[in-house]
PDB file of C-alpha atoms in Angstrom:
ATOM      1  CA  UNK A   1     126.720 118.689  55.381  1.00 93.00           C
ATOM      2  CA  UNK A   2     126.196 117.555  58.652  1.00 96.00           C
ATOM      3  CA  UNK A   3     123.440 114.946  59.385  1.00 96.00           C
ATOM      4  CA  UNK A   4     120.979 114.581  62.704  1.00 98.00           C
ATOM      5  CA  UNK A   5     120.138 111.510  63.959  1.00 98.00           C
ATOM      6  CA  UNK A   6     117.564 111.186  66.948  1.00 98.00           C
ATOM      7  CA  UNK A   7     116.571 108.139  68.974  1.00 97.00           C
ATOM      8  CA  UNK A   8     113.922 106.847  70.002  1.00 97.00           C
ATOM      9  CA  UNK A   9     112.036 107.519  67.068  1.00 97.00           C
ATOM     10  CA  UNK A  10     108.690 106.932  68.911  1.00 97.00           C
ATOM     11  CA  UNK A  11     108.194 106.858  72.608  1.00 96.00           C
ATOM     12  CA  UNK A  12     105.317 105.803  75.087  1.00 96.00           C
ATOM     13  CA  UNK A  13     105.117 107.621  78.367  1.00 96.00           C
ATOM     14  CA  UNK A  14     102.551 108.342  81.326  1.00 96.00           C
ATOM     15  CA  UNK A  15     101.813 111.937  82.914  1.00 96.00           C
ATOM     16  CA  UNK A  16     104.177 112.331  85.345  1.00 96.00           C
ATOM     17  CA  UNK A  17     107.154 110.334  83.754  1.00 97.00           C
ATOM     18  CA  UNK A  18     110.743 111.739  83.417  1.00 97.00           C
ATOM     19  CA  UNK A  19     111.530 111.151  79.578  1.00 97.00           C
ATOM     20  CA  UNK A  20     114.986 111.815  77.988  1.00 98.00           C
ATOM     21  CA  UNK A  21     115.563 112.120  73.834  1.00 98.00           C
ATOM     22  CA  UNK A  22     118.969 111.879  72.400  1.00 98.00           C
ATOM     23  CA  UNK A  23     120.404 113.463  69.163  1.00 98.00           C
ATOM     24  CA  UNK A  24     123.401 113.323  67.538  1.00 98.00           C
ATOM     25  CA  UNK A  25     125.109 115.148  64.858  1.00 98.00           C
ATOM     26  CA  UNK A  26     127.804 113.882  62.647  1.00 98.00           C
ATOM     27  CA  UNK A  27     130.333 115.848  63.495  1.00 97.00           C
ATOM     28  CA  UNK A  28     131.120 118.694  65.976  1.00 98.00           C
ATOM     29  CA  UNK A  29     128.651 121.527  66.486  1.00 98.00           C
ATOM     30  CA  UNK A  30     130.101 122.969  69.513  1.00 97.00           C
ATOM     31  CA  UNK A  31     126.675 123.734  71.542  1.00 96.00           C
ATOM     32  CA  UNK A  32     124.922 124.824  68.497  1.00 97.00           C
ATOM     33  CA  UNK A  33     121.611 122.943  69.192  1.00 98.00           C
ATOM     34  CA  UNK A  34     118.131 123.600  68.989  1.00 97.00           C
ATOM     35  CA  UNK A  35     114.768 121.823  70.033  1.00 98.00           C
ATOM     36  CA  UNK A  36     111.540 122.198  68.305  1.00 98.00           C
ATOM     37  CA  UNK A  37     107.936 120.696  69.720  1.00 98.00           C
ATOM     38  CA  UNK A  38     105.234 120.442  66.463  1.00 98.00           C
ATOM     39  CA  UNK A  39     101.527 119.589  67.512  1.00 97.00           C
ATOM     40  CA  UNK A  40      99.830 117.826  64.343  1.00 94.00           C
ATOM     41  CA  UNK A  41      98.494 120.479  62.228  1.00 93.00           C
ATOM     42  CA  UNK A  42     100.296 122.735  63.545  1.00 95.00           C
ATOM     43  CA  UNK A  43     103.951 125.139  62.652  1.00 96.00           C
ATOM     44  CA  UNK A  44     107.074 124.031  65.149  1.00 97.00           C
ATOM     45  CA  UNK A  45     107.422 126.012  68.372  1.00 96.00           C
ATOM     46  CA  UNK A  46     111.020 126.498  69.709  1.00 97.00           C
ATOM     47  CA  UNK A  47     111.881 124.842  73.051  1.00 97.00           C
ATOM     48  CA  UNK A  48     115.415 126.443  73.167  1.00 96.00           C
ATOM     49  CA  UNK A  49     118.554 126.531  71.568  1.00 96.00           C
ATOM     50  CA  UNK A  50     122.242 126.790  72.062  1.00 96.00           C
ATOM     51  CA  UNK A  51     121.847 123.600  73.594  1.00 97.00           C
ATOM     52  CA  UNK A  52     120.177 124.648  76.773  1.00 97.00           C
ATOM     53  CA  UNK A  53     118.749 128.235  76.313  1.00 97.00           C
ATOM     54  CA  UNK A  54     114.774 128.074  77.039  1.00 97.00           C
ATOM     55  CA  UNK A  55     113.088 129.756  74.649  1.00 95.00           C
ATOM     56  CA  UNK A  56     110.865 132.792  76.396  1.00 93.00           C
ATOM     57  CA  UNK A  57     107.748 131.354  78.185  1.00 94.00           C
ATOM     58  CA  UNK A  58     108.854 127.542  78.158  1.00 96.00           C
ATOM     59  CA  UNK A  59     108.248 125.706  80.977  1.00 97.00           C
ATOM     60  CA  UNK A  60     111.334 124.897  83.255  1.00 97.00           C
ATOM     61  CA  UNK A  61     110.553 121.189  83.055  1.00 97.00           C
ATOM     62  CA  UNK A  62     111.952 121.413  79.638  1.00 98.00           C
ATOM     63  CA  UNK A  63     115.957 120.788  80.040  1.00 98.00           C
ATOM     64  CA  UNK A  64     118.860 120.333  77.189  1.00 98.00           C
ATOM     65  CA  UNK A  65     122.370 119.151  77.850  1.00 98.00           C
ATOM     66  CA  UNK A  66     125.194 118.404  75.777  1.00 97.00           C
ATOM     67  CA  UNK A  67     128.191 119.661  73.515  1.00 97.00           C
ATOM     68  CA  UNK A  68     129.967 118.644  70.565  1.00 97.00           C
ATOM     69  CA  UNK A  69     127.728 115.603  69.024  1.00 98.00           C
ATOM     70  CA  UNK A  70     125.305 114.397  71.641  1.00 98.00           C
ATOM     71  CA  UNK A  71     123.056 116.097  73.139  1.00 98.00           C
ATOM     72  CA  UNK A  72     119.697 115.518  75.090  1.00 98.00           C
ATOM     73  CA  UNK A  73     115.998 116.868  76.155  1.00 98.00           C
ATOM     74  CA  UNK A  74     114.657 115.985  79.065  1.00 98.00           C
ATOM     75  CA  UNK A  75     111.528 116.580  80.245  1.00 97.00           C
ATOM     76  CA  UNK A  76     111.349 116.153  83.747  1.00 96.00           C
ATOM     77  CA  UNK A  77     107.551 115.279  84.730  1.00 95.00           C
ATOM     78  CA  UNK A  78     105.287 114.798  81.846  1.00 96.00           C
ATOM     79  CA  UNK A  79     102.321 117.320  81.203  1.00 96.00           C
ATOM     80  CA  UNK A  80      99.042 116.212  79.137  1.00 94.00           C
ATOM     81  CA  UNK A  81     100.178 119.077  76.418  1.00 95.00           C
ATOM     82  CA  UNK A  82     103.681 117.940  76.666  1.00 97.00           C
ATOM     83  CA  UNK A  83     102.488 114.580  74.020  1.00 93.00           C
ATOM     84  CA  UNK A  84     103.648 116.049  71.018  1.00 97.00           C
ATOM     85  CA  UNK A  85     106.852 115.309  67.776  1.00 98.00           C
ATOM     86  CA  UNK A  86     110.363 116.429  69.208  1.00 98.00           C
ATOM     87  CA  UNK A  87     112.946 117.978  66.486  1.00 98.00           C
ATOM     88  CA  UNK A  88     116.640 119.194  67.154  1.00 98.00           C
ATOM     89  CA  UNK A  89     117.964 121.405  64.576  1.00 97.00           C
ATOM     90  CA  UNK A  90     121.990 122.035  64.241  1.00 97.00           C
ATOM     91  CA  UNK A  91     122.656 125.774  63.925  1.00 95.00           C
ATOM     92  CA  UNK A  92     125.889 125.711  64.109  1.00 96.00           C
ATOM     93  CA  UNK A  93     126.756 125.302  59.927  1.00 95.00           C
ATOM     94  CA  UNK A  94     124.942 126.426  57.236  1.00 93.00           C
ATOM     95  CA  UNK A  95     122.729 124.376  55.799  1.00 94.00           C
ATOM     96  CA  UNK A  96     121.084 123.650  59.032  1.00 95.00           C
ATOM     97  CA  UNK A  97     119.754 120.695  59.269  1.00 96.00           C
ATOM     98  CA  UNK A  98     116.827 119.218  61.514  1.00 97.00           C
ATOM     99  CA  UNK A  99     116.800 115.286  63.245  1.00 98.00           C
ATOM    100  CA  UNK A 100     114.327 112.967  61.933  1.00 98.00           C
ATOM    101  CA  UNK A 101     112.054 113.399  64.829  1.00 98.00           C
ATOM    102  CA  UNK A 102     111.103 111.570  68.205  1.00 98.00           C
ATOM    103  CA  UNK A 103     107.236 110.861  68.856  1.00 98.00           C
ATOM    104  CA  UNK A 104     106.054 110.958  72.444  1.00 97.00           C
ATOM    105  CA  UNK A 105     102.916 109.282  72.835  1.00 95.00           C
ATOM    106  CA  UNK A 106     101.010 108.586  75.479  1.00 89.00           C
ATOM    107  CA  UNK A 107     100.842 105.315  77.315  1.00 87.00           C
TER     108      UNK A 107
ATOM    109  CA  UNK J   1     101.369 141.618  67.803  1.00 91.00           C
ATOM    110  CA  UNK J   2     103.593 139.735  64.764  1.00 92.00           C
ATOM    111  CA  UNK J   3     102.246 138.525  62.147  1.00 95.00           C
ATOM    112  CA  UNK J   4     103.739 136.227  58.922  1.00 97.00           C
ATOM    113  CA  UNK J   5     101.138 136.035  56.856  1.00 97.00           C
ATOM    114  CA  UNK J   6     101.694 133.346  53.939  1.00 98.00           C
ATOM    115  CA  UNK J   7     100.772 132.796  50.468  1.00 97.00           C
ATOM    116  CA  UNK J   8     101.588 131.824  46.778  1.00 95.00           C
ATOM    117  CA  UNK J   9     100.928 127.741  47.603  1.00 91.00           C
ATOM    118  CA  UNK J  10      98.972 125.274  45.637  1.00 96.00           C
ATOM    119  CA  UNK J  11      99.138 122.826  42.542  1.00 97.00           C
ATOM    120  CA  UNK J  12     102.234 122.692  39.904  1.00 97.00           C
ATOM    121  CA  UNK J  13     103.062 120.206  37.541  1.00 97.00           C
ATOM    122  CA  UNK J  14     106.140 118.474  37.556  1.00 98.00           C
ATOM    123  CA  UNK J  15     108.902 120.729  36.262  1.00 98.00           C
ATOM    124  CA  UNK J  16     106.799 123.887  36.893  1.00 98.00           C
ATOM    125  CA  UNK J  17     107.544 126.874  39.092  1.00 98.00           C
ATOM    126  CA  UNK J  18     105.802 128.638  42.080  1.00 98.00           C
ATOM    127  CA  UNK J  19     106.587 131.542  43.890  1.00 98.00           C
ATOM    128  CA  UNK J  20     106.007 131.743  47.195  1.00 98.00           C
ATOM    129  CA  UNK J  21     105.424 134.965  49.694  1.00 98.00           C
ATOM    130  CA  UNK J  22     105.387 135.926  53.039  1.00 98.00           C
ATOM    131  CA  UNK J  23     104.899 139.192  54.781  1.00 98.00           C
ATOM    132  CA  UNK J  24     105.801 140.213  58.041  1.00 97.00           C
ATOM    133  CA  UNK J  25     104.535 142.699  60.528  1.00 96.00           C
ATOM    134  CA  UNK J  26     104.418 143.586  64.257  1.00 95.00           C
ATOM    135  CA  UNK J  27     108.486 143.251  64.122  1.00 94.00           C
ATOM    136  CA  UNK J  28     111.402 144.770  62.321  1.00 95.00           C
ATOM    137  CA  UNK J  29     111.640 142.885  59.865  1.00 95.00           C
ATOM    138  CA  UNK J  30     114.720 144.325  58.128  1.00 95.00           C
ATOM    139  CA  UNK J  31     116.896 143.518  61.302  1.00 95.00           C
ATOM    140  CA  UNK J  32     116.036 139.699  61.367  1.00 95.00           C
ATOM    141  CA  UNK J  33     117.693 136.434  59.802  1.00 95.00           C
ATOM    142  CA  UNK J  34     114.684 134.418  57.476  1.00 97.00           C
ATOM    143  CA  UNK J  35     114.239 131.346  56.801  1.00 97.00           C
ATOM    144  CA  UNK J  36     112.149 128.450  54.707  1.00 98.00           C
ATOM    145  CA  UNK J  37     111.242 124.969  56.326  1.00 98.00           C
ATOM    146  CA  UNK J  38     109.298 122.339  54.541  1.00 98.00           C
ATOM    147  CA  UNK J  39     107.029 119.048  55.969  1.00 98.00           C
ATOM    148  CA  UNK J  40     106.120 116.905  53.536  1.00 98.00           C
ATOM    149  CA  UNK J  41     102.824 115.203  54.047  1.00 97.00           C
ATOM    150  CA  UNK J  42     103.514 112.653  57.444  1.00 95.00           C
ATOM    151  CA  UNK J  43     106.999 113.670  57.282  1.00 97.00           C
ATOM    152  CA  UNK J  44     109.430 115.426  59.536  1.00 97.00           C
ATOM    153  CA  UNK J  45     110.576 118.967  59.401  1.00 98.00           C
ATOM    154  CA  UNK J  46     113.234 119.993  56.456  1.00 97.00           C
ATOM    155  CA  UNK J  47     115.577 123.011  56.646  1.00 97.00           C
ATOM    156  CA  UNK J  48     115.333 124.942  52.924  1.00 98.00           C
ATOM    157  CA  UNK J  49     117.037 128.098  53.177  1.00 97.00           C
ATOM    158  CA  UNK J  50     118.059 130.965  54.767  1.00 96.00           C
ATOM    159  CA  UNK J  51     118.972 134.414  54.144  1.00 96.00           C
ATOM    160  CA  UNK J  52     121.035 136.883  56.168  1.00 94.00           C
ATOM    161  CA  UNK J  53     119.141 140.175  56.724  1.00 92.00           C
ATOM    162  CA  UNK J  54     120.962 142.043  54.942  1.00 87.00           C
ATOM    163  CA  UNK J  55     120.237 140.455  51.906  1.00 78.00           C
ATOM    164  CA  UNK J  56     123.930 138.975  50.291  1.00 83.00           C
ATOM    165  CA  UNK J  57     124.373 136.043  52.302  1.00 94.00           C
ATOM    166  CA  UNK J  58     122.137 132.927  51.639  1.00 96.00           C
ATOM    167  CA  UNK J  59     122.215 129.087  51.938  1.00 96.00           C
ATOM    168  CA  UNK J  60     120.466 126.444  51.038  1.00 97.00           C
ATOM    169  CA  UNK J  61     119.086 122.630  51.520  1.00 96.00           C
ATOM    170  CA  UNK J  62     121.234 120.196  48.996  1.00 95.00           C
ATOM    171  CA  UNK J  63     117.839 119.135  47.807  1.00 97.00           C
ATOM    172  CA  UNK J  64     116.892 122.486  46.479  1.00 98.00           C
ATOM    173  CA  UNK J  65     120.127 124.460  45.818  1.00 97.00           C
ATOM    174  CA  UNK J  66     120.488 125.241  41.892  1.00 97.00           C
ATOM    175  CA  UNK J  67     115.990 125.383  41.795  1.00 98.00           C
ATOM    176  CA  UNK J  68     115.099 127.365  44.621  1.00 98.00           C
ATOM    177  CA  UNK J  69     115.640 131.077  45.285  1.00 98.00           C
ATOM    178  CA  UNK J  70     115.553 132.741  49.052  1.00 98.00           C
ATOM    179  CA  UNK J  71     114.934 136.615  48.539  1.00 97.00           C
ATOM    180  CA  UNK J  72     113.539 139.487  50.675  1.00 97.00           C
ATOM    181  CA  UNK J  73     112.409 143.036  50.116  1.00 96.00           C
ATOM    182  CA  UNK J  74     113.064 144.660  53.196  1.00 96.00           C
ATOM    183  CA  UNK J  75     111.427 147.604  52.049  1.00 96.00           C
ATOM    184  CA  UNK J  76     108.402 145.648  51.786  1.00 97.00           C
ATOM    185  CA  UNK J  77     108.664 143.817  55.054  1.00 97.00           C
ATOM    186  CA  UNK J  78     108.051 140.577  52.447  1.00 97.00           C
ATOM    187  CA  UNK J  79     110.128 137.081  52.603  1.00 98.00           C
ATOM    188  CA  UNK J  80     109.997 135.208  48.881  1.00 98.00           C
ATOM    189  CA  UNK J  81     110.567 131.619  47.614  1.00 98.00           C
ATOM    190  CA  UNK J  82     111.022 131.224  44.337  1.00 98.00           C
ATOM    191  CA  UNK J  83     111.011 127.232  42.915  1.00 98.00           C
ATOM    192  CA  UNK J  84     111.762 126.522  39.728  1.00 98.00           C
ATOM    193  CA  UNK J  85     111.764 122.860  37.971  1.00 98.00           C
ATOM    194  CA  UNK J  86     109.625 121.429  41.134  1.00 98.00           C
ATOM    195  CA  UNK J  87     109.012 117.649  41.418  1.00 98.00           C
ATOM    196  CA  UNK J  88     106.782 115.607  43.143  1.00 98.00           C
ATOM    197  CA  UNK J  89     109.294 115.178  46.134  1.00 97.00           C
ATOM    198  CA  UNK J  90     108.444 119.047  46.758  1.00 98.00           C
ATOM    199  CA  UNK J  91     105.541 118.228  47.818  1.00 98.00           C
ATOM    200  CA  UNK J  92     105.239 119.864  51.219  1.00 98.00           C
ATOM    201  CA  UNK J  93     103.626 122.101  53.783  1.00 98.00           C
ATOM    202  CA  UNK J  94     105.962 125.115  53.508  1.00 98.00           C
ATOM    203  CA  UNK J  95     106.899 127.567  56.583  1.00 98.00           C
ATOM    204  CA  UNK J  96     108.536 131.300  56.828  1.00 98.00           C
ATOM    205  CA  UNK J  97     110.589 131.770  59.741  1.00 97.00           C
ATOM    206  CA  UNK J  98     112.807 133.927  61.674  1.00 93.00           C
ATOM    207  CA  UNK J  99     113.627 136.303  64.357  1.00 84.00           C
ATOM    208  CA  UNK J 100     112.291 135.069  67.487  1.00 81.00           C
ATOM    209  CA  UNK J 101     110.907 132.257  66.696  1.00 91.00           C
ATOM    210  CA  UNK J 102     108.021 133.847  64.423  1.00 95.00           C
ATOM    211  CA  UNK J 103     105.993 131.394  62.078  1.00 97.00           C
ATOM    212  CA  UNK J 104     103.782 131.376  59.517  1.00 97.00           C
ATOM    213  CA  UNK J 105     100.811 129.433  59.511  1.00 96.00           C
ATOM    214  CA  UNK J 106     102.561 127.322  56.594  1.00 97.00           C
ATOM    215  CA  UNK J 107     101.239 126.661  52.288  1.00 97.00           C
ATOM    216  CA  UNK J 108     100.536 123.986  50.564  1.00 98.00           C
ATOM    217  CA  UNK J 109     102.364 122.991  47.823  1.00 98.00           C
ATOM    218  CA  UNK J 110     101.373 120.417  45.712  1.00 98.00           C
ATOM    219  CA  UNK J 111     103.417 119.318  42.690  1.00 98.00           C
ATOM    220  CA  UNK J 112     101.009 116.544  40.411  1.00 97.00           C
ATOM    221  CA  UNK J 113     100.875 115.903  36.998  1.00 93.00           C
TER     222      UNK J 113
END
């Protein structure tokens, strides 16, 4: 199976900061990547996917780069609403297989 | 507007089974890829399964292949999980999933002795 690792893990950030999260996947997934934003309490919402496809109605701030096994989100002025859990998800093999997450918390 | 509307969650017993369901609307449903996620309590996000939507072609997390059981009846517009032998480590919040990013507002499934 292939594995997902993110970094950083947790994050503190202002309004108005660029921020960049970083996942990797153990072995090649072409640019068969996915980012997911979860509020507590709430299901996952997709960002976009094949890398750097924004999902309908995401905000253009939200950016993805990448092929193969690393691969980035960058976010490129913090909003309030933007302080939320970060996920990539490889869809590229069956079984998929989400990162461990990256917190963004406010500073 | 689409809907997935879930149920079947709640409390099992170690080694007991649970069946959960989840049925879609607003979409067509029979032309869409499903799938099952799971959170455990504080946790991050786990893939389950997935099934094609035509029905034959399924795949599953290592951590629940040989228990659980992805099915749909298309007919029905209905997604199913069936878990057998669960154990405490299934303890999660569970999610339906598919076509464009549709989600259902997740169950609870607690497994406690």
């Amino acid at each position: 199976d292939i594995q997902m690792t993110q970094s950083p893990s947790s994050l503190s950030a202002s309004v108005g900061d660029r921020v960049t999260v970083t996942c990797r996947a153990s072995q090649d997934i072409r640019n068969d990547l996915a980012w997911y934003q979860q509020k507590p309490g709430k299901p996952p919402k997709r960002l976009m996917y094949a890398t750097s496809t924004l999902q309908s109605g995401v905000p253009s701030r939200f950016s993805g780069s990448g092929s193969g096994t690393e691969f980035t989100l960058t976010i490129a002025s913090l909003q309030p609403e933007d302080f939320a859990t970060y996920y990539c998800l490889q869809h590229n093999t069956y079984p998929y297989n989400f990162g461990p997450g990256t917190k963004l918390e406010i500073k | 507007q689409v809907h997935l509307v879930q149920s079947g969650g709640g409390v099992v017993q170690p080694g007991g089974s649970l069946r959960l369901f989840c049925a879609a609307s607003g979409f067509t449903f029979s032309s869409y890829d499903m799938y099952w996620v799971r959170q455990a309590p504080g946790k991050g996000l786990e893939w389950v399964a997935f099934i094609r939507y035509y029905e034959t072609t399924k795949s599953y997390a290592d951590s629940v292949k040989g228990r659980f059981t992805i099915s749909r009846d298309n007919s029905k517009n209905t997604l199913y999980l069936q878990m057998n032998d669960l154990r405490a480590e299934d303890t999660a919040v569970y999610y339906c999933t598919g076509a464009d990013d549709y989600w259902g507002q997740g169950t609870l499934v607690t497994v406690s002795s």
